[in-house]
Short mmCIF file of C-alpha atoms in Angstrom, two decimals:
data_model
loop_
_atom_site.label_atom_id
_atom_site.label_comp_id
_atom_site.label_asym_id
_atom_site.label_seq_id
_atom_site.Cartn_x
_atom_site.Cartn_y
_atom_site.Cartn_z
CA UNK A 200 -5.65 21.73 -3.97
CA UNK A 201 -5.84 23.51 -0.59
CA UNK A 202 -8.10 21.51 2.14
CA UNK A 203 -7.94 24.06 5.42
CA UNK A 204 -7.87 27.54 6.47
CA UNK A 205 -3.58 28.47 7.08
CA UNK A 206 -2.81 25.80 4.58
CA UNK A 207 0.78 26.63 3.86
CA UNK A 208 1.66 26.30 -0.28
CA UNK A 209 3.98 23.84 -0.98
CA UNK A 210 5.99 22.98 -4.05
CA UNK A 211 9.47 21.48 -4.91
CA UNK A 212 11.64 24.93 -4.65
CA UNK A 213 10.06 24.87 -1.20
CA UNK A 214 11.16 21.17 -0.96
CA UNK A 215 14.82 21.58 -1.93
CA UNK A 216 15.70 24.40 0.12
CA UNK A 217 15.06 23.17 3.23
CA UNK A 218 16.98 19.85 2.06
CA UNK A 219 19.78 22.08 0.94
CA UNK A 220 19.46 23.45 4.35
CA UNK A 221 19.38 20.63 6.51
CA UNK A 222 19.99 17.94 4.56
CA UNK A 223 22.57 19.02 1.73
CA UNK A 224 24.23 15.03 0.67
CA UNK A 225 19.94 14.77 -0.76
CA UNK A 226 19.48 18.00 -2.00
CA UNK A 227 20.25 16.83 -5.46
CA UNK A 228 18.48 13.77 -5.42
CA UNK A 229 15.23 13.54 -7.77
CA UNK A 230 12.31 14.96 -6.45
CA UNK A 231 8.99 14.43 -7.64
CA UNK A 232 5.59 14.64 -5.87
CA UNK A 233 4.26 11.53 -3.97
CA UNK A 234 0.45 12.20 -3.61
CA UNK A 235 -1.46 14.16 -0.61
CA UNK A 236 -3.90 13.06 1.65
CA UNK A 237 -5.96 15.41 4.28
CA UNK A 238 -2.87 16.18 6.54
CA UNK A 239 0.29 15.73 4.26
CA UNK A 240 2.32 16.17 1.04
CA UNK A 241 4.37 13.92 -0.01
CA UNK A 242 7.37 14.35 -2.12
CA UNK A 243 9.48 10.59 -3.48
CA UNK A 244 13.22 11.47 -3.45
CA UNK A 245 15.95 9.67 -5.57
CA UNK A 246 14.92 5.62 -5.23
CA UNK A 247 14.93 5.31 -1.57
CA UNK A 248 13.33 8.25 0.29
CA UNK A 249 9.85 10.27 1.37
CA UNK A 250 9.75 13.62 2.24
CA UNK A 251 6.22 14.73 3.91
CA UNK A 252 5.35 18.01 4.98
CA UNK A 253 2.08 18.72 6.85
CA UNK A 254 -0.86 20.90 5.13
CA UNK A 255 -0.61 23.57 8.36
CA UNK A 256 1.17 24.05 11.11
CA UNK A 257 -0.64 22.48 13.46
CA UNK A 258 -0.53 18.86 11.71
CA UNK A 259 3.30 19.02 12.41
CA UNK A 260 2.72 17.50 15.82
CA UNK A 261 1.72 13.86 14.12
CA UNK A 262 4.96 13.68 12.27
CA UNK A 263 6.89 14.93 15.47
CA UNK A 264 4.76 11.68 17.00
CA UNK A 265 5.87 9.30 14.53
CA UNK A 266 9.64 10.38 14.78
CA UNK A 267 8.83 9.63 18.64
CA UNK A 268 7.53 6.42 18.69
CA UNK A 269 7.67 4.09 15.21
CA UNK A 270 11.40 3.60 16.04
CA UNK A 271 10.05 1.81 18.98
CA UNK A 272 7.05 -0.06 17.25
CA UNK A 273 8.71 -1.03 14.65
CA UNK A 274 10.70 -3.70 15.91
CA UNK A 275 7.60 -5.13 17.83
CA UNK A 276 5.74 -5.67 14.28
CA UNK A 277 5.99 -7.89 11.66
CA UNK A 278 4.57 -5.75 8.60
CA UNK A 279 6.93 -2.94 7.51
CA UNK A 280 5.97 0.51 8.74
CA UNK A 281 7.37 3.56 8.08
CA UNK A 282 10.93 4.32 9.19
CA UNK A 283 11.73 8.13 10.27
CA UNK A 284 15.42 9.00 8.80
CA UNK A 285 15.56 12.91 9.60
CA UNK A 286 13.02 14.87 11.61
CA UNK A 287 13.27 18.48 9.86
CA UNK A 288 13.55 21.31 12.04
CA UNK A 289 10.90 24.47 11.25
CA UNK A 290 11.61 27.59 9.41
CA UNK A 291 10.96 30.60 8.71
CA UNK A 292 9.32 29.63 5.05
CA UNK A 293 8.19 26.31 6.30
CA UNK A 294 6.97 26.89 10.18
CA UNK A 295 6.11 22.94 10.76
CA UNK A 296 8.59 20.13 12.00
CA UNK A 297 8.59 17.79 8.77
CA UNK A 298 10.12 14.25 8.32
CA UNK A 299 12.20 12.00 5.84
CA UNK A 300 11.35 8.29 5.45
CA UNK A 301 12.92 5.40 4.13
CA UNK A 302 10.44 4.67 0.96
CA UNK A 303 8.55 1.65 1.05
CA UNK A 304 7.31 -0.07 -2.13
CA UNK A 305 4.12 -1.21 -2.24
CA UNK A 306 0.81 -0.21 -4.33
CA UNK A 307 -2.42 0.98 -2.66
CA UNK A 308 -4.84 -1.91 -1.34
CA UNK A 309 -7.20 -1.94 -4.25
CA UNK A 310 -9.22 -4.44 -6.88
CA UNK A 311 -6.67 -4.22 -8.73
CA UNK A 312 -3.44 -5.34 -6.69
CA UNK A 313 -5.09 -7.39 -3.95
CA UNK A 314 -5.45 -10.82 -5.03
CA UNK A 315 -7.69 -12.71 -2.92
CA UNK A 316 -9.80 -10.29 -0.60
CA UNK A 317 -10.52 -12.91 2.42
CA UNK A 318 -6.98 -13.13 3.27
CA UNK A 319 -5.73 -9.69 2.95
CA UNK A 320 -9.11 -9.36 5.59
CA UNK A 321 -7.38 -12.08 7.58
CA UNK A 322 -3.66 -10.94 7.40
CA UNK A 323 -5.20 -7.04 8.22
CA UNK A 324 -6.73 -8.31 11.47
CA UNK A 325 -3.56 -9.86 12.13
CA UNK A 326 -1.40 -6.70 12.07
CA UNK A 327 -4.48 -4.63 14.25
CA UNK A 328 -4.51 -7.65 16.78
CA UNK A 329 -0.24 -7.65 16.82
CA UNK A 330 -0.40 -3.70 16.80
CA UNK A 331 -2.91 -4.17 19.85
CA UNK A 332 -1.31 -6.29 22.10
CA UNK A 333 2.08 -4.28 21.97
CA UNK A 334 2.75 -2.89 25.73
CA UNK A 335 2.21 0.76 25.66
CA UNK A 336 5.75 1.46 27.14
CA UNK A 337 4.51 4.33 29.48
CA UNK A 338 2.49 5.95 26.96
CA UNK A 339 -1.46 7.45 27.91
CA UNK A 340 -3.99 8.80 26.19
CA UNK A 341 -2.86 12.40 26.70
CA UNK A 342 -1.41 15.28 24.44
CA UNK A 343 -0.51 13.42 20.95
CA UNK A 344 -1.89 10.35 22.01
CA UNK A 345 -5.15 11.26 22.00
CA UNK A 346 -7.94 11.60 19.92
CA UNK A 347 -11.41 11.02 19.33
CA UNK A 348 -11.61 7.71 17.83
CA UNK A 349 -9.86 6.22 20.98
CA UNK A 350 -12.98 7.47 23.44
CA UNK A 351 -16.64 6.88 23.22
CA UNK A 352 -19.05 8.23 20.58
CA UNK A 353 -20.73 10.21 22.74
CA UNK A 354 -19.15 13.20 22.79
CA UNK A 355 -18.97 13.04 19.01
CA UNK A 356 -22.94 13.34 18.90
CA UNK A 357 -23.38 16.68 18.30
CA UNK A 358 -21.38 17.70 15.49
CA UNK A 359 -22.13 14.40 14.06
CA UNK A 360 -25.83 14.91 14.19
CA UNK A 361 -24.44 18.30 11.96
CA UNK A 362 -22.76 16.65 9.34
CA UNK A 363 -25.79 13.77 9.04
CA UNK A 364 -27.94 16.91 8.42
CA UNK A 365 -25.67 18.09 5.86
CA UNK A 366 -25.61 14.84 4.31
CA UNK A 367 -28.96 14.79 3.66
CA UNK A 368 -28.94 17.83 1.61
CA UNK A 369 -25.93 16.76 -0.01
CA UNK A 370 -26.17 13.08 -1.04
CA UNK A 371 -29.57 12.50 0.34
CA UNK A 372 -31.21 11.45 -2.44
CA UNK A 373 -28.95 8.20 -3.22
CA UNK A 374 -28.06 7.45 0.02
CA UNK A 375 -30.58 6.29 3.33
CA UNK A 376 -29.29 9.34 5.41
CA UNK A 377 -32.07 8.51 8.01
CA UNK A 378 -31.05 4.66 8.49
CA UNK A 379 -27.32 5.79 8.97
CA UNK A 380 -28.77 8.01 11.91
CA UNK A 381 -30.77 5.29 13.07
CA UNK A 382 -27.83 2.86 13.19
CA UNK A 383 -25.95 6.17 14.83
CA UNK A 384 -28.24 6.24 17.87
CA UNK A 385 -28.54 3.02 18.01
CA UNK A 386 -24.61 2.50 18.83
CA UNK A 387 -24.93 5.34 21.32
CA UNK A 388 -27.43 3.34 22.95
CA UNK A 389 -25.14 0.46 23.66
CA UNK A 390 -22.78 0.55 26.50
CA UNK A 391 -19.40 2.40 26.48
CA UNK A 392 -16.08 0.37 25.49
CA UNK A 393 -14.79 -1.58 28.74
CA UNK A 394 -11.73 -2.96 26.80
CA UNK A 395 -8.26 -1.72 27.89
CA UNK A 396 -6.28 0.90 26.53
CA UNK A 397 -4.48 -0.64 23.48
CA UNK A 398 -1.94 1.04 20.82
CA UNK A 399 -3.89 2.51 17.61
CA UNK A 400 -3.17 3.32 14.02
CA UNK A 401 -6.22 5.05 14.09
CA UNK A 402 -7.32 5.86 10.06
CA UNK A 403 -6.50 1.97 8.37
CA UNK A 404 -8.21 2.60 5.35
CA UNK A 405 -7.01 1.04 1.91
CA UNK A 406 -4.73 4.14 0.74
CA UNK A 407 -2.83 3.78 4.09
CA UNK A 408 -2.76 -0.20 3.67
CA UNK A 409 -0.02 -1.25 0.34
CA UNK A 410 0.07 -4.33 -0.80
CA UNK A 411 2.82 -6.26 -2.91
CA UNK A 412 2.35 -9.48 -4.47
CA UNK A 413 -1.47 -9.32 -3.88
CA UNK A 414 -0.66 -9.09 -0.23
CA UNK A 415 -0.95 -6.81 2.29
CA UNK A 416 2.79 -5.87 2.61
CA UNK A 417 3.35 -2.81 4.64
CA UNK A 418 1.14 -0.20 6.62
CA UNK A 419 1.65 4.02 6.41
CA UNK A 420 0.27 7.06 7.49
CA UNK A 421 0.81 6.60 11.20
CA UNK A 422 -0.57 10.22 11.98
CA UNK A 423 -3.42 9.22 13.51
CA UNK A 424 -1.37 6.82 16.24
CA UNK A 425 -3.23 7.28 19.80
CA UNK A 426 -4.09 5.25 22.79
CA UNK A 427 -7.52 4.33 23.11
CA UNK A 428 -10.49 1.76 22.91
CA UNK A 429 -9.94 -0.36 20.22
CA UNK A 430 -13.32 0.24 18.55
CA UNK A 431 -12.93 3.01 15.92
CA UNK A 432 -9.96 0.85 14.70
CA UNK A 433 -12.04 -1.99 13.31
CA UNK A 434 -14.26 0.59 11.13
CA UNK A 435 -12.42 1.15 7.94
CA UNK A 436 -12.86 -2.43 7.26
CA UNK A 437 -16.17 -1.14 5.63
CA UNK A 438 -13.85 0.33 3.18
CA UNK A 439 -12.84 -3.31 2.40
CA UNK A 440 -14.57 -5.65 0.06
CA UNK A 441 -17.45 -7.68 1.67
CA UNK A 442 -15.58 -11.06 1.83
CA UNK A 443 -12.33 -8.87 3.45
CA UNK A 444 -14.70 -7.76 6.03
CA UNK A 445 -16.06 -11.38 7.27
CA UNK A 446 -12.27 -12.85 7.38
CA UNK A 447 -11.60 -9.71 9.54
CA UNK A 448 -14.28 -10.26 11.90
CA UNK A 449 -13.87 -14.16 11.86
CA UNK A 450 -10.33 -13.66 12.39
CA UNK A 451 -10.88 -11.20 15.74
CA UNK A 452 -13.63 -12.89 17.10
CA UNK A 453 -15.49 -9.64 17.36
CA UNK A 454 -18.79 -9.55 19.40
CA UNK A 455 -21.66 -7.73 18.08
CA UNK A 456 -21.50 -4.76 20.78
CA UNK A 457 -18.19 -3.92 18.88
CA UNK A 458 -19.04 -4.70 15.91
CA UNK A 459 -21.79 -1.71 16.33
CA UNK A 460 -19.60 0.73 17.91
CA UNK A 461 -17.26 0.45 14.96
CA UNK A 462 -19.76 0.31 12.22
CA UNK A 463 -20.73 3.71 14.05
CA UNK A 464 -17.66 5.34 13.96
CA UNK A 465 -17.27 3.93 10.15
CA UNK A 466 -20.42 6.00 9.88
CA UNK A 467 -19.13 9.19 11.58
CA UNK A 468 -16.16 9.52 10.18
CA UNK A 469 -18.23 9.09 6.74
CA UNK A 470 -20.00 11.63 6.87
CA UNK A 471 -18.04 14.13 8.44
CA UNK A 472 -15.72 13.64 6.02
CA UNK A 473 -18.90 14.56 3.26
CA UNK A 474 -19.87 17.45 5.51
CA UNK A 475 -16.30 18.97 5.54
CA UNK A 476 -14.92 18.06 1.88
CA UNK A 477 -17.51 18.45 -0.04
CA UNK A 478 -16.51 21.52 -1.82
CA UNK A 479 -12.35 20.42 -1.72
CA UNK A 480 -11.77 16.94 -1.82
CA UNK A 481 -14.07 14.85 -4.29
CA UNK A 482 -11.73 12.17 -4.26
CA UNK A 483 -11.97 11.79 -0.64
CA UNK A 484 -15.46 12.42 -0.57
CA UNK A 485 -16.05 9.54 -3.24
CA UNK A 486 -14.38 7.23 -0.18
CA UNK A 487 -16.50 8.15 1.92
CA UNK A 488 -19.58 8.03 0.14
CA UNK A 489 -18.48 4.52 -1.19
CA UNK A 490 -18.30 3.53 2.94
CA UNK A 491 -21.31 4.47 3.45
CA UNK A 492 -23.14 2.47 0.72
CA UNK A 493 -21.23 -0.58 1.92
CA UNK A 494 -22.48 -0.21 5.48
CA UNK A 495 -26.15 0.30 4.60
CA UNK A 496 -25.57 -3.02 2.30
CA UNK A 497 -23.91 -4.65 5.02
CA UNK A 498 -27.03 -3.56 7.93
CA UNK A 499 -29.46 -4.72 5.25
CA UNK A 500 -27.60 -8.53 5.61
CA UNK A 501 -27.18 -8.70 8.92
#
């Protein structure tokens, strides 16, 4: 399934010769694929390993990020997060860095492994207010560490306003394309985030969340870590059943100017993510169709 333009093909010959290479004691180890998301393959090896390689060359710089910095968050968190164990070097078959993580066990956040939705909302909120309050050690929001959920919607208006249009010809006619652009604009309206800087995971939606026991047990997929407002953190929760989404809220104590901003960035990244998968990535354009039902039933309660 290729996603992007320069996608570079990956497979497990690719896979074990740049173990063999680099990492020769695991080159023998079992290999077998691990799922993809947007940005990365993943590859399980033997019991106790992950081996992701980014889609292109440019997505190398978030694993090069992670090797960086979860070392140092990890011992400031109580949820398990991933654990870098070899940053791979580029070559000439495989241009990106690439990394090797300890494997965490766990199953995706889900109806069918979480067992009671209001505290799994409650234990979430806990991780995003831990993750928040951790001192940012000398980091800014500049090179890695920034992107566009951390800063204000404006700037996202225009290319937004693109992929609303291209909703509307695409899933128009079963979902209330106009009300999402009304509760858009009316976000944009509100004043800008005043809240101070503050670690982010950036994407926490329920494939990046696994849960063991029926509990939230670990959190992945740190690609997306920036420094920023904390808005656009809160707005996967619309991924989240209903009764996840009030314990998360409860549990914050979020005010309703935030709660705005990140039902508008739950929005955005909604239907951008329609606008730009559509013909690639069903599965990912199911989530985010399935968002943005939940957030026009939400609007219609509140």
């Amino acid at each position: 399934m290729t996603l992007h333009e320069n996608e570079i093909p990956v497979d497990e010959t690719l896979v074990r010769s740049l173990l063999k290479a680099q990492r020769p004691e695991w080159a023998g180890l079992p290999l077998a694929p691990a799922g993809a998301g947007t940005e990365n393959t993943m590859y399980r090896l033997g019991d106790d390993l992950l081996v992701r390689l980014p889609r292109t060359a440019d997505k190398g710089e978030s694993l090069r990020k992670e090797q960086e910095w979860l070392p140092r968050l990890a011992p400031l968190l109580s949820c398990p997060i991933p654990e870098p164990v070899h940053a791979g070097a580029p070559t000439a078959a495989f241009p990106p860095v690439w990394s090797v993580y300890r494997w965490i066990d766990g199953d995706q956040a889900g109806p069918d492994t979480v067992r009671d939705w209001s505290a799994f909302g409650a234990d979430l909120a806990a991780v995003v207010r831990e993750l928040h309050s951790i001192d940012l050690m000398g980091a800014t929001r500049t090179d890695g560490l920034s992107w566009y959920r951390g800063g204000g919607l404006e700037p996202c208006d225009q290319w937004i306003g693109g992929s609303l249009d291209d909703c509307r010809t695409t899933v128009g006619s079963e979902l209330d394309v106009d009300a999402l652009e009304q509760l858009w604009r009316a976000a944009l309206a509100l004043p800008g985030p005043s809240a101070p800087h503050v670690w982010l995971h950036g994407d926490l939606k329920p494939t990046n969340l696994l849960v063991r026991e029926g509990r939230l047990h670990a959190v992945i997929d740190f690609g997306a870590l920036s420094v920023g407002f904390p808005d656009a953190e809160h707005s996967t929760v619309w991924d989240l059943p209903a009764q996840a989404r009030q314990a998360y809220w409860d549990a914050l104590s979020l005010d309703d100017v935030t709660w705005a901003r990140a039902r508008a960035w739950a929005i955005a990244v909604g239907v951008s993510g329609i606008s730009y998968y559509w013909h690639t990535y069903p599965a990912f354009v199911a989530e985010c169709r399935a968002r943005l039902r939940a957030i026009l039933a939400d609007a219609a309660t509140r």
